mmCIF file of C-alpha atoms in Angstrom:
data_model
loop_
_atom_site.group_PDB
_atom_site.id
_atom_site.type_symbol
_atom_site.label_atom_id
_atom_site.label_comp_id
_atom_site.label_asym_id
_atom_site.label_seq_id
_atom_site.Cartn_x
_atom_site.Cartn_y
_atom_site.Cartn_z
ATOM 1 C CA MET A 1 84.050 101.742 49.046
ATOM 2 C CA TYR A 2 85.599 100.651 52.329
ATOM 3 C CA SER A 3 83.755 98.686 54.979
ATOM 4 C CA ALA A 4 83.145 100.551 58.204
ATOM 5 C CA GLN A 5 85.287 98.215 60.244
ATOM 6 C CA SER A 6 88.300 97.386 58.067
ATOM 7 C CA ASN A 7 91.583 99.190 58.580
ATOM 8 C CA PHE A 8 92.824 101.608 55.937
ATOM 9 C CA GLU A 9 96.344 100.754 54.801
ATOM 10 C CA LEU A 10 98.650 102.610 52.451
ATOM 11 C CA TYR A 11 101.864 101.285 50.919
ATOM 12 C CA ASP A 12 104.927 103.071 49.498
ATOM 13 C CA ALA A 13 103.955 102.721 45.832
ATOM 14 C CA GLU A 14 100.484 104.125 46.542
ATOM 15 C CA MET A 15 101.910 107.021 48.525
ATOM 16 C CA ASN A 16 104.323 107.784 45.670
ATOM 17 C CA LYS A 17 101.439 107.982 43.204
ATOM 18 C CA ILE A 18 99.497 110.266 45.550
ATOM 19 C CA ASN A 19 102.507 112.509 46.168
ATOM 20 C CA THR A 20 103.226 112.791 42.442
ATOM 21 C CA ILE A 21 99.667 113.992 41.773
ATOM 22 C CA THR A 22 99.588 116.463 44.671
ATOM 23 C CA SER A 23 103.050 117.856 43.816
ATOM 24 C CA HIS A 24 101.912 118.427 40.248
ATOM 25 C CA LEU A 25 98.705 120.070 41.483
ATOM 26 C CA LEU A 26 100.720 122.358 43.773
ATOM 27 C CA LYS A 27 102.580 123.771 40.786
ATOM 28 C CA ALA A 28 99.682 123.776 38.327
ATOM 29 C CA ALA A 29 97.340 125.562 40.733
ATOM 30 C CA GLN A 30 100.101 127.902 41.953
ATOM 31 C CA ALA A 31 99.039 126.951 45.457
ATOM 32 C CA LYS A 32 100.908 127.385 48.745
ATOM 33 C CA ALA A 33 100.149 123.968 50.196
ATOM 34 C CA ILE A 34 98.157 120.841 49.423
ATOM 35 C CA PHE A 35 96.871 118.277 51.902
ATOM 36 C CA LEU A 36 95.029 115.015 51.555
ATOM 37 C CA VAL A 37 93.015 114.178 54.648
ATOM 38 C CA ASP A 38 91.041 111.062 55.444
ATOM 39 C CA LYS A 39 87.365 111.805 56.228
ATOM 40 C CA ASN A 40 88.019 110.496 59.746
ATOM 41 C CA GLY A 41 90.531 113.292 60.353
ATOM 42 C CA LEU A 42 93.857 111.611 59.597
ATOM 43 C CA MET A 43 96.506 113.297 57.473
ATOM 44 C CA ILE A 44 97.488 111.192 54.458
ATOM 45 C CA SER A 45 99.795 113.501 52.520
ATOM 46 C CA SER A 46 101.047 117.085 52.625
ATOM 47 C CA THR A 47 103.138 119.135 50.228
ATOM 48 C CA GLY A 48 104.191 122.774 49.762
ATOM 49 C CA GLU A 49 104.691 125.356 52.493
ATOM 50 C CA VAL A 50 103.731 123.175 55.441
ATOM 51 C CA ALA A 51 106.503 124.118 57.890
ATOM 52 C CA GLY A 52 105.037 125.930 60.869
ATOM 53 C CA LEU A 53 101.551 124.634 60.177
ATOM 54 C CA ASP A 54 99.933 122.334 62.753
ATOM 55 C CA ILE A 55 98.954 119.724 60.179
ATOM 56 C CA THR A 56 97.477 117.291 62.715
ATOM 57 C CA SER A 57 94.983 119.905 63.901
ATOM 58 C CA LEU A 58 94.386 120.980 60.315
ATOM 59 C CA ALA A 59 93.425 117.407 59.405
ATOM 60 C CA SER A 60 91.096 116.998 62.368
ATOM 61 C CA LEU A 61 89.324 120.327 61.827
ATOM 62 C CA THR A 62 89.037 119.753 58.078
ATOM 63 C CA ALA A 63 87.333 116.417 58.673
ATOM 64 C CA GLY A 64 85.062 118.039 61.284
ATOM 65 C CA ASN A 65 84.165 120.749 58.799
ATOM 66 C CA ILE A 66 83.372 118.264 56.008
ATOM 67 C CA ALA A 67 81.384 116.082 58.426
ATOM 68 C CA THR A 68 79.318 119.052 59.596
ATOM 69 C CA THR A 69 78.533 120.336 56.114
ATOM 70 C CA GLY A 70 77.802 116.747 55.070
ATOM 71 C CA GLY A 71 75.251 116.610 57.895
ATOM 72 C CA LEU A 72 73.763 119.910 56.692
ATOM 73 C CA ALA A 73 73.584 118.572 53.137
ATOM 74 C CA LYS A 74 71.621 115.522 54.245
ATOM 75 C CA LEU A 75 69.190 117.736 56.152
ATOM 76 C CA ILE A 76 68.208 119.470 52.920
ATOM 77 C CA GLY A 77 68.156 116.253 50.899
ATOM 78 C CA GLU A 78 71.609 116.500 49.278
ATOM 79 C CA LYS A 79 74.122 113.625 49.339
ATOM 80 C CA GLU A 80 76.985 115.942 50.229
ATOM 81 C CA PHE A 81 78.470 119.330 49.364
ATOM 82 C CA SER A 82 81.448 118.163 47.347
ATOM 83 C CA ILE A 83 83.251 121.525 47.264
ATOM 84 C CA GLN A 84 83.820 124.231 49.882
ATOM 85 C CA PHE A 85 85.709 127.476 49.678
ATOM 86 C CA HIS A 86 86.780 129.678 52.598
ATOM 87 C CA GLU A 87 88.146 133.089 51.682
ATOM 88 C CA GLY A 88 90.607 134.806 53.981
ATOM 89 C CA GLU A 89 92.305 138.181 53.870
ATOM 90 C CA ASN A 90 95.551 136.671 52.590
ATOM 91 C CA ASP A 91 95.130 132.937 52.288
ATOM 92 C CA SER A 92 92.105 130.927 51.196
ATOM 93 C CA ILE A 93 91.200 127.267 51.502
ATOM 94 C CA HIS A 94 89.522 125.115 48.860
ATOM 95 C CA LEU A 95 88.131 121.783 50.082
ATOM 96 C CA SER A 96 86.832 119.012 47.869
ATOM 97 C CA ILE A 97 85.868 115.397 48.411
ATOM 98 C CA VAL A 98 87.726 112.808 46.353
ATOM 99 C CA ALA A 99 86.531 109.252 45.783
ATOM 100 C CA GLY A 100 83.853 109.707 48.427
ATOM 101 C CA ARG A 101 86.191 109.424 51.362
ATOM 102 C CA VAL A 102 89.278 111.635 51.072
ATOM 103 C CA ILE A 103 89.410 115.419 51.381
ATOM 104 C CA LEU A 104 91.682 117.409 49.071
ATOM 105 C CA VAL A 105 92.722 120.663 50.746
ATOM 106 C CA VAL A 106 94.323 123.437 48.691
ATOM 107 C CA ILE A 107 95.658 126.546 50.426
ATOM 108 C CA PHE A 108 96.406 129.452 48.098
ATOM 109 C CA ASP A 109 97.004 133.198 48.158
ATOM 110 C CA ALA A 110 96.792 136.101 45.706
ATOM 111 C CA ASN A 111 99.345 134.394 43.420
ATOM 112 C CA SER A 112 96.552 132.075 42.339
ATOM 113 C CA SER A 113 92.801 132.399 41.906
ATOM 114 C CA LEU A 114 89.693 130.428 42.780
ATOM 115 C CA GLY A 115 89.033 129.727 39.098
ATOM 116 C CA LEU A 116 92.497 128.293 38.492
ATOM 117 C CA VAL A 117 92.356 126.200 41.675
ATOM 118 C CA ARG A 118 88.930 124.801 40.758
ATOM 119 C CA LEU A 119 90.107 123.862 37.282
ATOM 120 C CA ARG A 120 93.305 122.165 38.451
ATOM 121 C CA VAL A 121 91.565 120.421 41.362
ATOM 122 C CA LYS A 122 89.045 118.933 38.962
ATOM 123 C CA ARG A 123 91.803 117.310 36.918
ATOM 124 C CA ALA A 124 93.824 116.141 39.911
ATOM 125 C CA SER A 125 90.666 114.706 41.518
ATOM 126 C CA ALA A 126 90.124 112.399 38.563
ATOM 127 C CA SER A 127 93.679 111.035 38.911
ATOM 128 C CA LEU A 128 93.383 110.712 42.700
ATOM 129 C CA THR A 129 90.024 108.966 42.376
ATOM 130 C CA GLN A 130 91.688 106.319 40.211
ATOM 131 C CA VAL A 131 94.441 105.808 42.800
ATOM 132 C CA PHE A 132 91.965 105.452 45.673
ATOM 133 C CA GLU A 133 89.764 103.109 43.663
ATOM 134 C CA ASP A 134 92.823 100.942 43.054
ATOM 135 C CA ILE A 135 93.589 101.026 46.782
ATOM 136 C CA ALA A 136 90.006 100.019 47.566
ATOM 137 C CA HIS A 137 90.250 97.193 45.054
ATOM 138 C CA ARG A 138 93.537 96.010 46.555
ATOM 139 C CA GLN A 139 92.043 96.105 50.065
ATOM 140 C CA GLU A 140 88.989 94.172 48.947
ATOM 141 C CA GLN A 141 91.184 91.488 47.458
ATOM 142 C CA GLN A 142 93.355 91.315 50.543
ATOM 143 C CA GLY A 143 90.329 91.171 52.809
ATOM 144 C CA ALA A 144 91.118 91.895 56.420
ATOM 145 C CA THR A 145 94.833 92.291 57.107
ATOM 146 C CA SER A 146 96.250 88.820 56.746
ATOM 147 C CA TYR A 147 98.007 87.456 59.788
ATOM 148 C CA SER A 148 101.383 87.078 58.103
ATOM 149 C CA ALA A 149 101.369 90.643 56.717
ATOM 150 C CA ASN A 150 100.028 92.243 59.891
ATOM 151 C CA PRO A 151 102.924 94.109 61.552
ATOM 152 C CA PHE A 152 101.046 93.942 64.860
ATOM 153 C CA ALA A 153 100.398 90.209 64.836
ATOM 154 C CA GLU A 154 103.336 89.567 67.169
ATOM 155 C CA ILE A 155 102.627 92.446 69.542
ATOM 156 C CA THR A 156 103.142 91.626 73.218
ATOM 157 C CA ASP A 157 101.900 93.084 76.503
ATOM 158 C CA ASP A 158 105.433 94.432 77.080
ATOM 159 C CA ASP A 159 105.273 96.358 73.782
ATOM 160 C CA ILE A 160 102.082 98.036 74.939
ATOM 161 C CA ASP A 161 103.375 98.722 78.460
ATOM 162 C CA ASN A 162 106.496 100.351 76.992
ATOM 163 C CA LEU A 163 104.365 102.942 75.209
ATOM 164 C CA PHE A 164 103.338 104.398 78.547
ATOM 165 C CA ASN A 165 106.709 104.315 80.303
ATOM 166 C CA MET B 1 89.120 101.865 61.529
ATOM 167 C CA SER B 2 92.831 102.426 62.085
ATOM 168 C CA PHE B 3 94.975 104.038 59.409
ATOM 169 C CA ILE B 4 98.200 102.094 58.854
ATOM 170 C CA ASN B 5 100.683 103.998 56.704
ATOM 171 C CA HIS B 6 103.380 101.558 55.644
ATOM 172 C CA ALA B 7 105.214 104.288 53.701
ATOM 173 C CA SER B 8 105.842 106.458 56.782
ATOM 174 C CA ARG B 9 105.550 103.476 59.184
ATOM 175 C CA GLU B 10 102.823 105.086 61.233
ATOM 176 C CA ILE B 11 99.627 103.850 62.770
ATOM 177 C CA ASN B 12 96.816 106.216 63.724
ATOM 178 C CA CYS B 13 93.982 105.203 66.021
ATOM 179 C CA LYS B 14 90.895 107.163 67.036
ATOM 180 C CA ILE B 15 89.568 106.987 70.593
ATOM 181 C CA VAL B 16 86.317 108.713 71.540
ATOM 182 C CA TYR B 17 85.321 109.727 75.088
ATOM 183 C CA TYR B 18 81.526 109.512 75.359
ATOM 184 C CA GLY B 19 79.127 110.276 78.193
ATOM 185 C CA PRO B 20 76.390 112.588 79.460
ATOM 186 C CA GLY B 21 76.786 116.361 79.772
ATOM 187 C CA LEU B 22 79.220 117.554 82.462
ATOM 188 C CA CYS B 23 80.465 114.021 83.251
ATOM 189 C CA GLY B 24 84.124 115.037 82.782
ATOM 190 C CA LYS B 25 85.090 114.015 79.234
ATOM 191 C CA THR B 26 86.897 117.275 78.507
ATOM 192 C CA THR B 27 88.485 117.170 81.988
ATOM 193 C CA ASN B 28 89.936 113.727 81.163
ATOM 194 C CA LEU B 29 91.589 115.118 78.029
ATOM 195 C CA GLN B 30 92.806 118.229 79.818
ATOM 196 C CA TYR B 31 94.499 116.094 82.484
ATOM 197 C CA VAL B 32 96.147 113.878 79.859
ATOM 198 C CA TYR B 33 97.314 117.030 78.055
ATOM 199 C CA GLN B 34 98.749 118.574 81.232
ATOM 200 C CA LYS B 35 100.644 115.456 82.236
ATOM 201 C CA THR B 36 102.035 114.415 78.857
ATOM 202 C CA ALA B 37 105.562 115.371 77.808
ATOM 203 C CA PRO B 38 105.580 118.151 75.183
ATOM 204 C CA GLU B 39 107.287 115.941 72.585
ATOM 205 C CA SER B 40 104.496 113.368 72.849
ATOM 206 C CA LYS B 41 101.513 115.618 72.386
ATOM 207 C CA GLY B 42 100.112 117.980 69.808
ATOM 208 C CA LYS B 43 97.935 120.992 70.367
ATOM 209 C CA MET B 44 94.663 120.367 72.203
ATOM 210 C CA ILE B 45 91.707 121.809 70.336
ATOM 211 C CA SER B 46 88.426 122.546 72.076
ATOM 212 C CA LEU B 47 85.460 123.669 70.015
ATOM 213 C CA ALA B 48 83.395 125.005 72.890
ATOM 214 C CA THR B 49 80.711 127.576 73.607
ATOM 215 C CA GLU B 50 81.500 130.811 75.445
ATOM 216 C CA SER B 51 80.487 129.074 78.676
ATOM 217 C CA GLU B 52 83.048 126.330 77.969
ATOM 218 C CA ARG B 53 80.514 123.625 77.164
ATOM 219 C CA THR B 54 81.736 121.407 74.335
ATOM 220 C CA LEU B 55 80.026 122.504 71.121
ATOM 221 C CA PHE B 56 81.487 120.039 68.634
ATOM 222 C CA PHE B 57 84.506 118.182 70.004
ATOM 223 C CA ASP B 58 87.790 118.347 71.880
ATOM 224 C CA PHE B 59 90.764 116.860 70.110
ATOM 225 C CA LEU B 60 94.116 115.782 71.514
ATOM 226 C CA PRO B 61 96.729 114.000 69.374
ATOM 227 C CA LEU B 62 99.203 111.812 71.286
ATOM 228 C CA ALA B 63 102.339 110.190 69.871
ATOM 229 C CA LEU B 64 103.159 107.477 72.352
ATOM 230 C CA GLY B 65 106.185 105.849 70.780
ATOM 231 C CA GLU B 66 106.903 102.883 68.566
ATOM 232 C CA VAL B 67 105.411 99.433 68.446
ATOM 233 C CA ARG B 68 107.172 96.954 66.178
ATOM 234 C CA GLY B 69 108.832 99.811 64.282
ATOM 235 C CA PHE B 70 105.603 101.723 63.732
ATOM 236 C CA LYS B 71 105.062 105.174 65.233
ATOM 237 C CA THR B 72 101.874 104.876 67.245
ATOM 238 C CA ARG B 73 99.555 107.858 67.340
ATOM 239 C CA PHE B 74 96.314 108.049 69.262
ATOM 240 C CA HIS B 75 93.814 110.766 68.442
ATOM 241 C CA LEU B 76 91.587 111.408 71.447
ATOM 242 C CA TYR B 77 88.194 113.010 70.839
ATOM 243 C CA THR B 78 85.347 113.936 73.145
ATOM 244 C CA VAL B 79 81.742 114.391 72.057
ATOM 245 C CA PRO B 80 79.391 117.160 73.230
ATOM 246 C CA GLY B 81 77.391 115.570 76.047
ATOM 247 C CA GLN B 82 74.276 117.698 75.944
ATOM 248 C CA VAL B 83 71.315 115.734 74.568
ATOM 249 C CA PHE B 84 70.486 118.145 71.735
ATOM 250 C CA TYR B 85 73.937 117.811 70.105
ATOM 251 C CA ASP B 86 73.192 114.298 68.896
ATOM 252 C CA ALA B 87 73.930 115.035 65.223
ATOM 253 C CA SER B 88 77.457 116.135 66.189
ATOM 254 C CA ARG B 89 78.013 113.065 68.368
ATOM 255 C CA LYS B 90 77.132 110.796 65.476
ATOM 256 C CA LEU B 91 79.679 112.502 63.201
ATOM 257 C CA ILE B 92 82.509 112.178 65.717
ATOM 258 C CA LEU B 93 81.998 108.411 66.097
ATOM 259 C CA LYS B 94 82.811 107.865 62.433
ATOM 260 C CA GLY B 95 85.938 105.744 62.104
ATOM 261 C CA VAL B 96 86.294 105.197 65.869
ATOM 262 C CA ASP B 97 88.685 102.451 67.034
ATOM 263 C CA GLY B 98 87.859 102.489 70.740
ATOM 264 C CA VAL B 99 85.355 104.081 73.095
ATOM 265 C CA VAL B 100 85.678 105.280 76.695
ATOM 266 C CA PHE B 101 82.362 105.862 78.419
ATOM 267 C CA VAL B 102 82.760 108.456 81.175
ATOM 268 C CA ALA B 103 79.931 107.947 83.643
ATOM 269 C CA ASP B 104 78.970 110.567 86.212
ATOM 270 C CA SER B 105 78.848 108.565 89.449
ATOM 271 C CA GLN B 106 76.426 110.932 91.200
ATOM 272 C CA GLU B 107 73.080 109.295 92.072
ATOM 273 C CA GLU B 108 71.035 111.955 90.321
ATOM 274 C CA ARG B 109 72.918 111.388 87.052
ATOM 275 C CA MET B 110 72.190 107.670 86.751
ATOM 276 C CA ASP B 111 69.349 108.223 84.295
ATOM 277 C CA ALA B 112 71.538 110.556 82.206
ATOM 278 C CA ASN B 113 74.274 107.883 82.143
ATOM 279 C CA ILE B 114 71.852 105.186 80.989
ATOM 280 C CA GLU B 115 70.353 107.459 78.339
ATOM 281 C CA SER B 116 73.813 108.417 77.043
ATOM 282 C CA LEU B 117 74.968 104.773 76.942
ATOM 283 C CA GLU B 118 71.871 103.798 74.948
ATOM 284 C CA ASN B 119 72.505 106.772 72.662
ATOM 285 C CA LEU B 120 76.098 105.543 72.163
ATOM 286 C CA ARG B 121 74.858 102.093 71.118
ATOM 287 C CA ASP B 122 72.349 103.588 68.686
ATOM 288 C CA ASN B 123 74.857 105.979 67.125
ATOM 289 C CA LEU B 124 77.510 103.258 66.760
ATOM 290 C CA ASP B 125 74.902 101.028 65.183
ATOM 291 C CA GLU B 126 74.227 103.671 62.531
ATOM 292 C CA HIS B 127 77.917 103.491 61.553
ATOM 293 C CA GLY B 128 77.800 99.680 61.466
ATOM 294 C CA TYR B 129 79.666 99.175 64.750
ATOM 295 C CA ASP B 130 78.630 96.966 67.652
ATOM 296 C CA LEU B 131 79.661 98.226 71.093
ATOM 297 C CA ASP B 132 79.910 94.632 72.363
ATOM 298 C CA ASN B 133 82.364 93.791 69.621
ATOM 299 C CA MET B 134 84.863 96.663 69.838
ATOM 300 C CA PRO B 135 87.409 98.093 72.312
ATOM 301 C CA PHE B 136 85.335 99.631 75.102
ATOM 302 C CA VAL B 137 86.261 100.822 78.610
ATOM 303 C CA MET B 138 84.021 102.183 81.393
ATOM 304 C CA GLN B 139 85.111 104.981 83.713
ATOM 305 C CA TYR B 140 83.113 105.892 86.839
ATOM 306 C CA ASN B 141 84.070 109.537 87.290
ATOM 307 C CA LYS B 142 83.497 111.953 90.201
ATOM 308 C CA GLN B 143 84.172 109.234 92.780
ATOM 309 C CA ASP B 144 85.346 111.936 95.187
ATOM 310 C CA LEU B 145 81.825 113.362 95.562
ATOM 311 C CA PRO B 146 79.625 112.376 98.527
ATOM 312 C CA ASN B 147 76.387 111.561 96.700
ATOM 313 C CA ILE B 148 77.571 108.744 94.446
ATOM 314 C CA SER B 149 75.690 105.590 93.488
ATOM 315 C CA PRO B 150 76.966 102.345 95.034
ATOM 316 C CA MET B 151 79.483 100.505 92.856
ATOM 317 C CA ASP B 152 77.259 97.456 92.355
ATOM 318 C CA GLU B 153 74.496 99.688 91.048
ATOM 319 C CA LEU B 154 76.817 101.472 88.608
ATOM 320 C CA GLN B 155 78.084 98.097 87.394
ATOM 321 C CA LYS B 156 74.601 96.626 87.109
ATOM 322 C CA TYR B 157 73.196 99.399 84.939
ATOM 323 C CA LEU B 158 76.260 100.627 83.052
ATOM 324 C CA ASN B 159 78.589 97.654 82.729
ATOM 325 C CA PRO B 160 76.586 94.410 82.603
ATOM 326 C CA HIS B 161 79.083 92.839 80.166
ATOM 327 C CA LYS B 162 81.969 93.608 82.530
ATOM 328 C CA VAL B 163 84.328 95.494 80.210
ATOM 329 C CA PRO B 164 87.436 96.937 81.957
ATOM 330 C CA GLU B 165 86.227 99.577 84.437
ATOM 331 C CA TYR B 166 87.977 102.287 86.441
ATOM 332 C CA ARG B 167 86.992 104.584 89.293
ATOM 333 C CA ALA B 168 88.151 108.094 88.598
ATOM 334 C CA CYS B 169 88.331 111.677 89.681
ATOM 335 C CA ALA B 170 89.344 113.406 86.460
ATOM 336 C CA MET B 171 89.814 116.765 88.212
ATOM 337 C CA THR B 172 92.738 115.359 90.223
ATOM 338 C CA GLY B 173 93.748 112.757 87.637
ATOM 339 C CA VAL B 174 92.813 109.645 89.596
ATOM 340 C CA GLY B 175 92.052 106.859 87.109
ATOM 341 C CA VAL B 176 92.604 109.028 84.027
ATOM 342 C CA PHE B 177 95.762 107.374 82.698
ATOM 343 C CA GLU B 178 94.595 103.927 83.832
ATOM 344 C CA THR B 179 91.536 104.413 81.617
ATOM 345 C CA LEU B 180 93.608 105.667 78.677
ATOM 346 C CA LYS B 181 96.093 102.807 78.979
ATOM 347 C CA ALA B 182 93.268 100.279 79.092
ATOM 348 C CA ILE B 183 91.585 101.543 75.929
ATOM 349 C CA ALA B 184 94.930 101.905 74.091
ATOM 350 C CA ARG B 185 95.761 98.319 75.037
ATOM 351 C CA LEU B 186 92.412 97.038 73.742
ATOM 352 C CA VAL B 187 92.767 98.985 70.475
ATOM 353 C CA LEU B 188 96.267 97.596 69.858
ATOM 354 C CA LEU B 189 95.165 94.061 70.725
ATOM 355 C CA ASP B 190 92.315 94.530 68.265
ATOM 356 C CA LEU B 191 94.885 95.411 65.603
ATOM 357 C CA LYS B 192 96.821 92.291 66.525
ATOM 358 C CA LYS B 193 93.760 90.277 65.588
ATOM 359 C CA GLY B 194 93.792 92.066 62.230
ATOM 360 C CA GLY B 195 90.841 94.365 62.791
ATOM 361 C CA ARG B 196 87.223 93.538 63.377
#
């Protein structure tokens, strides 16, 4: 749905739609926290009890996990394993792939159950898939970032040097 | 493939350190981690074997500051260098914005360097990337050792297209930040062009 070499851009309105869906899912699934992670390991959205969590590492490891199991799936002739569940003593993690490229992460405890999470995730995934298909459509129409809209078009050597000072 | 989040005004870029086993990829990241201010770095993650060989990847997130009002984050990854971890290497290259090849300058590792560089080209190709058409920097590591290949030989076999190149000793930090700055610069200039 996205070309390998185009940048992935998100705008305010799209983020609002995503956040509305994940906030609703948080309540409906009685979850502790919800994350949306790009398959390349970048955090897109987080909601719930995220304070104290290292969400950057969580995103990177989630993507690594999905990539590894995706590799395993291909080895046995499957396209991918679209759902994963890791059960802990207190907290558990439910991972699912949305729209082929985004990972929906739900962290929940004994206040919820795997069955409830699976049910709610299924519904939220359909809504999120629509949002990401719209984003893909918008990106296709835009093509590569146009020069005028590219915030980095005017970047100078001094800007880059300043990053390392 | 950079991720530009206009809502939170952030840009995230992925840089991968590639090279043969024991060339110093993890050491590069460890030095960057040690010398970066706490507010600019996240936790460094190393998925390694009990003997500290990289099993899957090392990961170091860096927040370098703002460019044109956008928070600029670089996510540094290493790959496992050992030949038999090729499936893992392929996975880590997905979505890469820039590559650093860490060559082991020792004479006896020249064949391993060449093999790893060819492996990098093949694995990038599988993702639809062309090494000659993306941000790429060469680092000749272990320059402090006595048994190193002459510079012209390293250049001839490893850097025929003359991408930016740096001599380094990652253990002591020589050349480490020069390499990182060079690849960050190329990635940002690539964004300036509006992506590949």
